[in-house]
Coordinates of C-alpha atoms in Angstrom, one line a residue:
Chain A
M24 CA -7.1 31.1 23.2
S25 CA -6.6 33.9 25.7
P26 CA -4.5 32.7 28.6
N27 CA -6.7 34.5 31.1
R28 CA -9.7 32.4 30.5
T29 CA -8.4 29.4 32.4
G30 CA -5.4 31.0 34.0
P31 CA -1.9 30.3 32.9
D32 CA -1.1 28.2 36.0
R33 CA -4.2 26.1 36.1
T34 CA -3.8 22.5 35.1
R35 CA -6.4 21.4 32.7
T36 CA -8.1 18.1 33.2
E37 CA -8.4 15.5 30.5
A38 CA -12.1 16.1 30.0
E39 CA -11.4 19.8 29.5
V40 CA -8.7 19.0 27.0
V41 CA -11.1 16.7 25.0
R42 CA -13.7 19.5 25.1
G43 CA -11.1 21.9 23.9
F44 CA -10.2 19.7 20.9
R45 CA -13.8 19.3 20.0
R46 CA -14.4 23.0 20.2
A47 CA -11.4 23.6 17.9
V48 CA -12.8 21.2 15.3
R49 CA -16.2 22.8 15.6
R50 CA -14.8 26.3 15.2
R51 CA -12.8 25.2 12.1
R52 CA -16.0 23.8 10.5
Q53 CA -17.9 27.0 11.3
W54 CA -15.2 29.1 9.6
Q55 CA -15.1 26.8 6.6
W56 CA -18.9 27.1 6.1
S57 CA -19.3 30.7 6.8
L58 CA -16.4 31.8 4.6
G59 CA -17.6 29.6 1.8
V60 CA -21.2 31.0 2.0
A61 CA -19.8 34.5 2.3
A62 CA -17.7 34.1 -0.9
I63 CA -20.8 33.0 -2.8
A64 CA -22.7 36.0 -1.4
V65 CA -20.0 38.3 -2.6
V66 CA -20.1 36.9 -6.1
V67 CA -23.9 37.3 -6.2
L68 CA -23.6 40.9 -4.8
V69 CA -21.0 41.8 -7.4
Y70 CA -23.2 40.4 -10.1
W71 CA -26.2 42.3 -8.8
V72 CA -24.2 45.6 -8.8
L73 CA -23.2 44.8 -12.4
T74 CA -26.8 44.3 -13.4
L75 CA -27.6 47.7 -11.9
T76 CA -25.0 49.5 -14.0
S77 CA -26.1 47.6 -17.2
D78 CA -28.7 49.1 -19.5
N79 CA -29.7 45.8 -21.0
P80 CA -31.6 43.6 -18.4
A81 CA -32.3 41.0 -21.0
L82 CA -28.6 40.2 -21.2
L83 CA -27.9 40.7 -17.5
P84 CA -31.0 39.7 -15.6
P85 CA -30.9 40.8 -11.9
P86 CA -30.7 38.1 -9.3
G87 CA -34.4 38.4 -8.5
E88 CA -35.3 37.5 -12.1
I89 CA -33.0 34.5 -12.1
L90 CA -34.7 33.3 -8.9
Q91 CA -38.1 33.9 -10.5
G92 CA -36.9 31.8 -13.5
F93 CA -35.9 29.0 -11.1
V94 CA -39.2 29.1 -9.3
D95 CA -41.2 29.1 -12.6
G96 CA -39.1 26.2 -13.9
V97 CA -39.8 24.2 -10.8
R98 CA -43.5 25.1 -10.8
D99 CA -44.2 24.2 -14.4
G100 CA -42.0 21.2 -14.1
S101 CA -39.7 22.1 -17.1
L102 CA -36.7 22.5 -14.9
V103 CA -37.4 19.3 -12.9
D104 CA -37.9 17.3 -16.0
A105 CA -34.8 18.6 -17.6
T106 CA -32.7 17.9 -14.5
L107 CA -34.0 14.4 -14.2
A108 CA -33.4 13.6 -17.8
S109 CA -29.8 14.9 -17.6
L110 CA -29.2 13.1 -14.3
R111 CA -30.4 9.8 -15.8
R112 CA -28.1 10.2 -18.8
V113 CA -25.1 11.1 -16.6
A114 CA -25.8 8.3 -14.1
I115 CA -26.1 5.6 -16.8
G116 CA -23.2 6.9 -19.0
Y117 CA -20.9 7.6 -16.1
G118 CA -21.7 4.4 -14.3
I119 CA -21.1 2.2 -17.4
G120 CA -18.0 4.2 -18.5
C121 CA -16.4 4.0 -15.1
A122 CA -17.2 0.4 -14.5
V123 CA -15.5 -0.6 -17.8
A124 CA -12.6 1.8 -17.0
V125 CA -12.0 0.2 -13.6
V126 CA -12.1 -3.3 -15.0
V127 CA -10.1 -2.7 -18.1
G128 CA -7.7 -0.2 -16.5
S129 CA -6.8 -2.5 -13.6
L130 CA -6.4 -5.6 -15.8
R131 CA -4.1 -3.8 -18.2
G132 CA -2.2 -2.2 -15.3
W133 CA -1.8 -5.4 -13.3
F134 CA -1.3 -8.2 -15.8
R135 CA 1.7 -7.3 -17.9
F136 CA 0.5 -9.2 -21.0
V137 CA -2.9 -7.6 -20.9
G138 CA -1.1 -4.3 -20.8
Y139 CA 1.0 -5.2 -23.8
I140 CA -2.2 -5.9 -25.8
L141 CA -4.4 -3.1 -24.5
D142 CA -1.9 -0.2 -24.0
P143 CA -1.6 0.8 -27.7
I144 CA -5.3 0.7 -28.2
V145 CA -6.3 2.7 -25.1
D146 CA -3.4 5.2 -25.4
A147 CA -4.4 5.9 -29.0
L148 CA -8.0 6.4 -28.1
R149 CA -7.2 8.8 -25.2
P150 CA -6.0 11.9 -27.1
V151 CA -9.3 11.9 -29.2
P152 CA -11.8 14.1 -27.3
A153 CA -15.1 12.3 -26.5
L154 CA -16.9 15.0 -28.5
A155 CA -15.1 14.0 -31.6
Y156 CA -16.9 10.7 -31.6
I157 CA -20.3 12.4 -31.9
P158 CA -20.6 12.3 -35.7
L159 CA -19.6 8.7 -35.7
V160 CA -22.0 7.9 -32.9
I161 CA -24.8 9.6 -34.8
L162 CA -24.0 7.7 -38.0
W163 CA -24.0 4.4 -36.2
F164 CA -26.6 4.8 -33.6
G165 CA -28.8 7.6 -34.9
I166 CA -29.8 10.4 -32.7
G167 CA -31.6 8.6 -29.9
E168 CA -31.1 8.4 -26.2
S169 CA -28.5 5.6 -26.5
A170 CA -26.2 7.8 -28.6
R171 CA -26.2 10.6 -25.9
I172 CA -25.5 8.0 -23.1
L173 CA -22.7 6.5 -25.2
V174 CA -20.9 9.8 -25.6
I175 CA -21.0 10.4 -21.9
G176 CA -19.9 6.9 -21.3
V177 CA -16.9 7.3 -23.6
A178 CA -15.9 10.5 -22.0
S179 CA -16.1 8.9 -18.5
F180 CA -14.1 5.9 -19.6
L181 CA -11.3 7.9 -21.2
S182 CA -10.8 10.1 -18.2
C183 CA -11.1 7.4 -15.6
I184 CA -8.9 4.7 -17.0
V185 CA -5.6 6.6 -16.9
S186 CA -5.4 6.9 -13.1
V187 CA -6.8 3.4 -12.5
T188 CA -3.9 1.9 -14.5
A189 CA -1.4 4.3 -12.8
G190 CA -2.6 3.1 -9.4
M191 CA -2.2 -0.6 -10.4
R192 CA 1.4 0.1 -11.5
R193 CA 2.2 1.8 -8.3
V194 CA 1.3 -1.0 -5.9
P195 CA 4.3 -1.2 -3.5
P196 CA 6.1 -4.4 -4.4
V197 CA 6.7 -5.4 -0.8
Y198 CA 3.0 -6.0 -0.3
V199 CA 3.0 -8.4 -3.2
D200 CA 6.1 -10.1 -2.0
A201 CA 4.6 -10.5 1.5
A202 CA 1.4 -11.9 0.1
R203 CA 3.3 -14.4 -2.1
T204 CA 5.4 -15.6 0.9
M205 CA 2.1 -16.2 2.7
G206 CA 1.0 -18.5 0.0
A207 CA -1.3 -16.1 -2.0
R208 CA -1.6 -16.7 -5.7
R209 CA -2.3 -14.5 -8.7
T210 CA -6.0 -14.0 -8.5
R211 CA -6.0 -13.5 -4.7
I212 CA -3.1 -11.0 -4.9
F213 CA -5.0 -9.0 -7.6
L214 CA -8.2 -8.9 -5.6
T215 CA -6.8 -8.5 -2.0
I216 CA -3.6 -6.5 -2.6
A217 CA -3.6 -4.7 -5.9
L218 CA -7.2 -3.4 -5.8
P219 CA -7.3 -2.1 -2.2
S220 CA -4.0 -0.4 -2.5
S221 CA -5.1 1.3 -5.7
V222 CA -8.3 2.7 -4.2
P223 CA -6.9 6.3 -3.9
F224 CA -6.0 6.2 -7.6
I225 CA -9.3 4.7 -8.6
F226 CA -11.2 7.5 -6.8
A227 CA -9.0 10.2 -8.3
G228 CA -10.1 8.7 -11.7
L229 CA -13.8 8.6 -10.7
R230 CA -13.7 12.3 -9.7
V231 CA -12.0 13.4 -12.9
A232 CA -14.5 11.3 -14.9
L233 CA -17.4 13.0 -13.1
G234 CA -16.3 16.3 -14.4
A235 CA -15.9 14.9 -17.9
A236 CA -19.3 13.3 -17.8
W237 CA -21.1 16.6 -16.9
G238 CA -18.8 18.4 -19.3
T239 CA -19.9 16.2 -22.2
L240 CA -23.6 16.2 -21.2
V241 CA -24.4 19.6 -22.8
A242 CA -22.7 18.5 -26.0
A243 CA -24.4 15.2 -25.9
E244 CA -27.8 16.9 -25.5
L245 CA -27.1 18.9 -28.6
I246 CA -27.8 15.7 -30.4
A247 CA -31.4 16.7 -31.1
A248 CA -32.6 16.3 -27.5
Q249 CA -36.0 17.7 -26.5
T250 CA -35.1 17.4 -22.8
G251 CA -32.3 18.0 -20.4
L252 CA -30.3 20.8 -19.0
G253 CA -28.2 21.1 -22.2
Y254 CA -31.4 21.4 -24.2
L255 CA -32.6 24.1 -21.7
L256 CA -29.3 26.0 -22.1
Q257 CA -29.7 26.0 -25.9
A258 CA -33.4 26.8 -25.8
G259 CA -32.8 29.6 -23.4
Q260 CA -30.3 31.1 -25.8
E261 CA -32.5 30.7 -28.8
F262 CA -35.6 32.3 -27.2
F263 CA -33.4 34.9 -25.6
H264 CA -34.2 33.9 -22.0
T265 CA -30.9 34.7 -20.4
E266 CA -32.2 33.8 -16.9
I267 CA -33.0 30.3 -18.0
V268 CA -29.5 29.9 -19.3
I269 CA -28.1 31.0 -16.0
V270 CA -30.5 28.8 -14.0
A271 CA -29.4 25.8 -16.0
L272 CA -25.8 26.6 -15.4
I273 CA -26.3 26.9 -11.7
V274 CA -28.2 23.7 -11.5
I275 CA -25.4 21.8 -13.4
G276 CA -22.9 23.3 -11.0
V277 CA -24.8 22.5 -7.8
I278 CA -25.5 18.9 -8.9
G279 CA -21.8 18.4 -9.9
F280 CA -20.7 19.8 -6.6
L281 CA -23.1 17.5 -4.6
M282 CA -22.0 14.4 -6.6
D283 CA -18.4 15.2 -6.0
A284 CA -19.0 15.6 -2.3
L285 CA -20.8 12.3 -2.2
L286 CA -17.8 10.6 -4.0
Q287 CA -15.4 12.2 -1.5
A288 CA -17.5 10.9 1.4
V289 CA -17.5 7.4 0.0
E290 CA -13.7 7.7 -0.6
S291 CA -12.8 8.8 2.9
W292 CA -14.9 6.0 4.3
L293 CA -13.2 3.4 2.1
L294 CA -9.8 5.0 2.9
R295 CA -10.4 5.2 6.7
W296 CA -7.1 3.2 7.0
S297 CA -5.0 5.7 5.2
P298 CA -2.8 8.1 7.1
E299 CA -3.5 10.7 4.4
T300 CA -7.2 10.7 4.9
R301 CA -8.4 14.0 6.4
R302 CA -10.9 13.6 9.2
Chain B
M14 CA 10.0 -30.8 14.5
T15 CA 13.0 -30.0 16.7
A16 CA 11.6 -31.3 19.9
G17 CA 14.6 -33.5 20.7
R18 CA 17.0 -30.6 20.8
K19 CA 18.5 -29.5 24.1
E20 CA 18.7 -25.8 25.0
T21 CA 22.5 -25.5 24.7
D22 CA 23.8 -27.6 21.9
V23 CA 25.0 -25.8 18.8
P24 CA 23.9 -27.3 15.5
S25 CA 26.7 -29.0 13.8
L26 CA 27.8 -28.3 10.2
D27 CA 28.3 -31.9 9.3
G28 CA 25.6 -34.5 8.6
A29 CA 24.8 -33.4 5.1
G30 CA 21.3 -34.4 3.9
T31 CA 19.7 -33.5 7.2
A32 CA 19.8 -29.7 6.4
A33 CA 16.5 -27.8 6.6
M34 CA 17.7 -25.4 4.0
A35 CA 20.7 -25.3 1.8
A36 CA 22.4 -23.2 -0.9
R37 CA 23.8 -25.3 -3.7
S38 CA 26.4 -23.5 -5.9
I39 CA 24.1 -20.5 -6.3
Q40 CA 25.3 -18.0 -8.9
H41 CA 23.2 -14.9 -9.8
Y42 CA 23.5 -12.1 -12.3
F43 CA 21.7 -8.8 -12.5
P44 CA 20.9 -7.1 -15.8
T45 CA 22.8 -3.8 -16.2
G46 CA 21.2 -2.4 -19.3
S47 CA 21.7 -3.2 -23.0
G48 CA 25.2 -3.5 -24.3
K49 CA 26.9 -3.9 -20.9
R50 CA 28.0 -7.1 -19.2
P51 CA 25.6 -8.4 -16.6
L52 CA 26.6 -7.9 -13.0
L53 CA 27.6 -11.0 -11.0
V54 CA 26.1 -10.4 -7.6
L55 CA 26.4 -13.9 -6.1
D56 CA 29.1 -16.4 -6.9
D57 CA 29.2 -20.1 -6.0
I58 CA 27.2 -19.8 -2.7
S59 CA 27.0 -23.1 -0.9
F60 CA 26.1 -23.8 2.8
D61 CA 23.7 -25.8 4.9
V62 CA 21.2 -24.6 7.4
P63 CA 20.7 -27.3 10.1
P64 CA 17.1 -27.9 11.2
G65 CA 16.0 -25.7 14.0
A66 CA 19.0 -23.5 13.8
F67 CA 19.1 -19.7 13.8
V68 CA 21.5 -18.7 11.1
S69 CA 22.5 -15.1 10.3
I70 CA 24.0 -13.8 7.1
V71 CA 26.2 -10.7 7.5
G72 CA 28.5 -8.8 5.1
A73 CA 29.2 -5.4 3.7
S74 CA 26.3 -3.6 1.9
G75 CA 26.1 -4.7 -1.7
C76 CA 27.3 -8.3 -1.0
G77 CA 24.0 -9.7 -2.2
K78 CA 22.7 -10.9 1.1
S79 CA 19.1 -9.7 0.5
T80 CA 19.1 -11.2 -3.0
L81 CA 20.3 -14.5 -1.5
L82 CA 17.4 -14.4 1.0
R83 CA 14.9 -13.7 -1.8
I84 CA 16.2 -16.7 -3.6
F85 CA 15.5 -18.8 -0.5
A86 CA 12.0 -17.2 -0.4
G87 CA 11.4 -18.2 -4.0
L88 CA 10.9 -14.6 -5.0
V89 CA 14.0 -14.6 -7.2
R90 CA 15.2 -17.5 -9.3
P91 CA 19.0 -17.8 -9.4
T92 CA 20.9 -17.8 -12.7
N93 CA 22.7 -21.0 -11.8
G94 CA 22.5 -23.5 -8.9
H95 CA 19.5 -23.5 -6.5
A96 CA 18.3 -23.2 -2.9
E97 CA 16.8 -26.2 -1.2
L98 CA 14.1 -26.6 1.4
G99 CA 14.0 -30.1 3.0
G100 CA 16.1 -31.4 0.1
R101 CA 13.8 -30.1 -2.6
P102 CA 14.8 -27.2 -4.9
I103 CA 12.9 -24.0 -4.2
T104 CA 11.2 -22.8 -7.4
D105 CA 8.4 -20.5 -6.3
A106 CA 7.2 -18.5 -3.3
D107 CA 4.7 -20.2 -1.0
A108 CA 3.5 -20.5 2.6
H109 CA 6.3 -22.9 3.5
K110 CA 8.8 -20.0 3.5
G111 CA 7.6 -17.1 5.6
M112 CA 9.4 -13.8 5.1
V113 CA 9.7 -10.7 7.1
F114 CA 10.9 -7.6 5.2
Q115 CA 12.8 -4.5 6.3
E116 CA 10.1 -2.3 4.8
D117 CA 6.8 -2.0 6.4
A118 CA 4.9 -4.9 4.8
V119 CA 1.8 -4.9 7.1
F120 CA -1.1 -4.2 4.8
P121 CA -2.3 -0.7 5.8
W122 CA -5.9 -1.3 4.6
L123 CA -6.5 -4.2 7.0
T124 CA -6.7 -4.1 10.8
V125 CA -4.3 -5.9 13.0
R126 CA -6.6 -8.9 13.2
Q127 CA -7.3 -8.9 9.5
N128 CA -3.6 -8.8 8.8
V129 CA -2.9 -11.9 10.9
E130 CA -6.0 -13.6 9.4
Y131 CA -4.9 -12.8 5.9
A132 CA -2.0 -15.3 6.2
L133 CA -4.4 -17.9 7.5
R134 CA -6.9 -17.3 4.7
A135 CA -4.1 -17.4 2.0
R136 CA -3.1 -20.8 3.2
R137 CA -6.8 -21.9 3.5
T138 CA -6.9 -22.5 7.2
D139 CA -10.4 -23.5 8.4
R140 CA -12.6 -20.5 8.9
S141 CA -13.5 -21.7 12.4
R142 CA -9.9 -21.9 13.5
R143 CA -8.7 -18.6 12.1
G144 CA -10.0 -16.4 14.9
G145 CA -8.5 -18.4 17.6
I146 CA -5.0 -18.7 16.0
A147 CA -5.0 -15.0 15.2
R148 CA -6.0 -14.1 18.8
E149 CA -3.2 -16.4 20.1
W150 CA -0.4 -14.8 18.1
I151 CA -1.7 -11.3 18.6
D152 CA -1.5 -12.0 22.3
R153 CA 2.0 -13.6 22.1
V154 CA 3.4 -10.4 20.5
G155 CA 1.7 -8.3 23.1
L156 CA -0.9 -6.6 20.9
T157 CA -4.0 -7.7 22.7
G158 CA -6.3 -4.7 22.8
F159 CA -5.1 -3.5 19.4
E160 CA -6.9 -6.1 17.3
D161 CA -9.2 -3.6 15.5
A162 CA -6.6 -0.9 15.1
Y163 CA -5.3 0.1 11.7
P164 CA -1.5 0.0 11.1
R165 CA -1.4 3.8 10.8
Q166 CA -2.5 4.0 14.5
L167 CA 0.5 1.9 15.6
S168 CA 4.2 2.7 16.1
G169 CA 6.9 1.2 13.9
G170 CA 7.8 -1.4 16.6
M171 CA 4.2 -2.4 17.0
R172 CA 3.8 -2.8 13.2
K173 CA 6.8 -5.1 13.2
R174 CA 5.1 -7.2 15.9
V175 CA 2.1 -7.5 13.7
D176 CA 4.4 -8.7 11.0
L177 CA 5.9 -11.3 13.3
A178 CA 2.5 -12.5 14.5
R179 CA 1.3 -12.7 10.9
I180 CA 4.2 -14.9 9.9
Y181 CA 4.1 -17.1 12.9
A182 CA 0.4 -17.6 12.6
S183 CA 0.8 -18.8 9.0
D184 CA 3.1 -21.5 10.5
P185 CA 5.8 -21.8 7.7
E186 CA 8.5 -24.4 7.8
V187 CA 11.2 -21.8 7.8
L188 CA 11.4 -18.1 8.6
L189 CA 13.4 -15.7 6.4
M190 CA 14.1 -12.3 7.8
D191 CA 15.6 -9.5 5.7
E192 CA 17.0 -6.9 8.2
P193 CA 13.5 -6.9 9.9
F194 CA 14.5 -4.4 12.6
G195 CA 16.8 -2.3 10.4
A196 CA 14.4 0.6 10.2
L197 CA 13.6 0.8 13.9
D198 CA 15.2 3.0 16.6
A199 CA 17.9 1.4 18.7
Q200 CA 15.8 0.9 21.8
T201 CA 12.9 -0.7 19.9
R202 CA 15.4 -2.9 18.0
L203 CA 16.9 -4.3 21.2
K204 CA 13.4 -5.0 22.6
L205 CA 12.2 -6.8 19.4
Q206 CA 15.4 -8.9 19.3
E207 CA 14.6 -10.0 22.8
E208 CA 11.0 -10.8 21.8
L209 CA 12.0 -12.6 18.7
L210 CA 14.3 -14.9 20.7
Q211 CA 11.4 -15.6 23.1
L212 CA 9.1 -16.5 20.2
W213 CA 11.8 -18.7 18.7
E214 CA 12.5 -20.5 22.0
Q215 CA 8.8 -21.4 22.1
R216 CA 8.6 -22.6 18.5
R217 CA 12.0 -23.6 17.2
K218 CA 11.7 -22.9 13.6
T219 CA 14.7 -22.8 11.3
V220 CA 15.5 -19.1 10.7
L221 CA 17.7 -17.4 8.1
F222 CA 18.3 -13.9 9.2
V223 CA 20.0 -11.2 7.1
T224 CA 21.5 -8.2 9.0
H225 CA 24.4 -5.8 8.9
D226 CA 24.3 -5.4 12.7
L227 CA 27.0 -7.8 14.1
D228 CA 25.7 -7.5 17.7
E229 CA 22.3 -8.6 16.4
A230 CA 23.8 -11.5 14.4
V231 CA 25.9 -12.8 17.4
Y232 CA 23.1 -12.3 19.9
L233 CA 20.4 -14.2 17.9
S234 CA 22.3 -16.9 16.0
D235 CA 23.7 -20.4 16.2
L236 CA 25.7 -19.8 13.0
V237 CA 26.9 -16.6 11.3
V238 CA 27.6 -16.7 7.6
V239 CA 30.0 -14.0 6.4
L240 CA 29.6 -12.9 2.8
A241 CA 32.3 -11.1 0.9
A242 CA 31.2 -8.5 -1.6
R243 CA 31.5 -7.9 -5.3
P244 CA 30.6 -10.6 -6.1
G245 CA 29.0 -12.0 -3.0
R246 CA 30.6 -15.3 -1.9
V247 CA 30.8 -17.2 1.4
A248 CA 33.9 -16.0 3.2
S249 CA 33.5 -17.9 6.4
I250 CA 31.0 -19.6 8.7
H251 CA 31.2 -18.9 12.5
P252 CA 29.4 -21.2 15.1
I253 CA 28.2 -19.0 18.0
D254 CA 28.9 -21.1 21.0
I255 CA 27.2 -18.8 23.6
P256 CA 24.7 -20.9 25.6
R257 CA 21.0 -20.2 25.5
P258 CA 18.7 -18.8 26.7
R259 CA 20.4 -15.5 26.1
T260 CA 19.5 -12.4 27.8
Y261 CA 20.5 -8.7 27.7
E262 CA 23.4 -9.5 30.0
T263 CA 24.8 -11.9 27.4
R264 CA 25.9 -8.8 25.5
G265 CA 28.3 -7.9 28.3
T266 CA 30.1 -11.2 28.3
E267 CA 33.7 -11.7 27.2
R268 CA 32.8 -14.3 24.6
F269 CA 30.1 -12.0 23.0
R270 CA 32.6 -9.2 22.6
Q271 CA 35.3 -11.6 21.2
L272 CA 32.9 -12.9 18.6
T273 CA 31.6 -9.5 17.4
V274 CA 35.2 -8.1 17.3
Q275 CA 36.4 -11.1 15.3
L276 CA 33.5 -10.7 12.8
W277 CA 34.1 -6.9 12.6
H278 CA 37.8 -7.4 11.7
E279 CA 37.0 -10.1 9.2
I280 CA 34.4 -7.9 7.4
E281 CA 36.8 -5.0 7.5
S282 CA 39.7 -6.9 5.9
L283 CA 37.3 -8.4 3.3
D284 CA 36.2 -4.9 2.4
R285 CA 39.8 -3.8 2.0
T286 CA 40.8 -6.8 -0.2
S287 CA 37.7 -6.5 -2.3
R288 CA 38.6 -2.9 -3.1
S289 CA 42.3 -3.7 -3.9
A290 CA 41.6 -6.9 -5.9
T291 CA 38.6 -8.6 -7.4
D292 CA 40.1 -12.0 -7.1
P293 CA 37.6 -14.3 -5.4
Q294 CA 38.8 -16.0 -2.3
A295 CA 38.1 -19.6 -1.4
P296 CA 35.6 -19.9 1.4
E297 CA 37.2 -21.0 4.7
V298 CA 35.5 -22.2 7.9
V299 CA 36.7 -20.5 11.0
A300 CA 36.0 -22.7 14.1

């Protein structure tokens, strides 16, 4: 950075230039991490100061008490059980919902007549929030595990399908024309041109759906659940354990963050060909 | 398929029935929105493309030359009349008619090798032969060493070479090129014209080449078809009697300049008359 370190007139060798580039990348990563962690630390600090000025520790438990709540939850297994139960519901509901969304969304986006048939149905279902289906789901399926998973699945499906369809309708026509003049037919073009060129859109849908799935989880676990992070939230409120409510919120946030990071990693591997992928 | 041809002879226009490709009274309308009359873009287009010939189509922008090429590719079905390949009407796109586009049509999610092999896979070439054919064409366009690169890592000129390798590897009967070098810088364009001619000298496929660059048309072609605009019709067909093989120096010859100037004046006067009157002119052959 400072010109004196190498001297302004000294010619740098290629090896030095490569080392310089690597150092620049490393430095950027270090800044990214340390600023991110510092920001979280500031939030915790501000919260801690707030708890000090408050006269009701039951409503604003200090950070130490929250940490204690977390440790207790892990020790007695209640937090671990709740987390695993919720993860399982999200994984199944989200997986099924998104799989159906990718299949249905790409078929209706790609094949015009499938679109004519499915567009009115899907577009009429979309404005209805997934939570609004809960009463009907309870009437039809009772209040079991499948009802909770179904609600999460519906939420994932509805938020994923829009961008899958949009991606299919934005495939550059020149790729399709090129494939056709090479002798490719409908099915091959769908699988080898339409799908890969929609991958960025499909992943945008998957990431939005992930948020929707977690968002619906708590509501889904209101359906008479005895386990899960949503249940923990509710129980914490009922028994006036504010620290448990906060712990559950943090765990939901951290898991959502990690799952999104995983999706991003898969996406940038799948999109390693794209000029827009950041490395 | 054209093994008997000598290097210098110009394909003749007569000898109907032996044409590799032909346009037969093609007329084509575009929809213009409800209530309005459809737009006539091509009117009564007829000409023959002799086997093994390099034929260019030139004309003012909007004369429908790209649409005409897409009709030959089978990507567009004309309103009336038809295009022919080997005497049979063209009804659909397939691997017999390879096409190179002005836009970047190299699939960005596949590597150079996978792009070239895509064409072979689409036409169901034996798995065991794909690798060898792909390697051969990647080598011929000078991209050896870039087999595993993604298109984003290549320059515009290199991507066009991938396109050429891909289309040559799929071994179509005819090549259709829609301003393939139009988006490249001048230097790269000259270089690729050179390389295209070399490839063509090695494998004399029939080529139909759309361009608005008159130098390019004269340099590459045996025949130049001039289209008049609004609606597109054949105004004239010019045999290019410059001997082959042609080199960069060919562009400096008297004959080369005569031909390009003649074409320029013709397109200019067509443009003027099409603006003053919409009366279609009868096609004439300038020899």
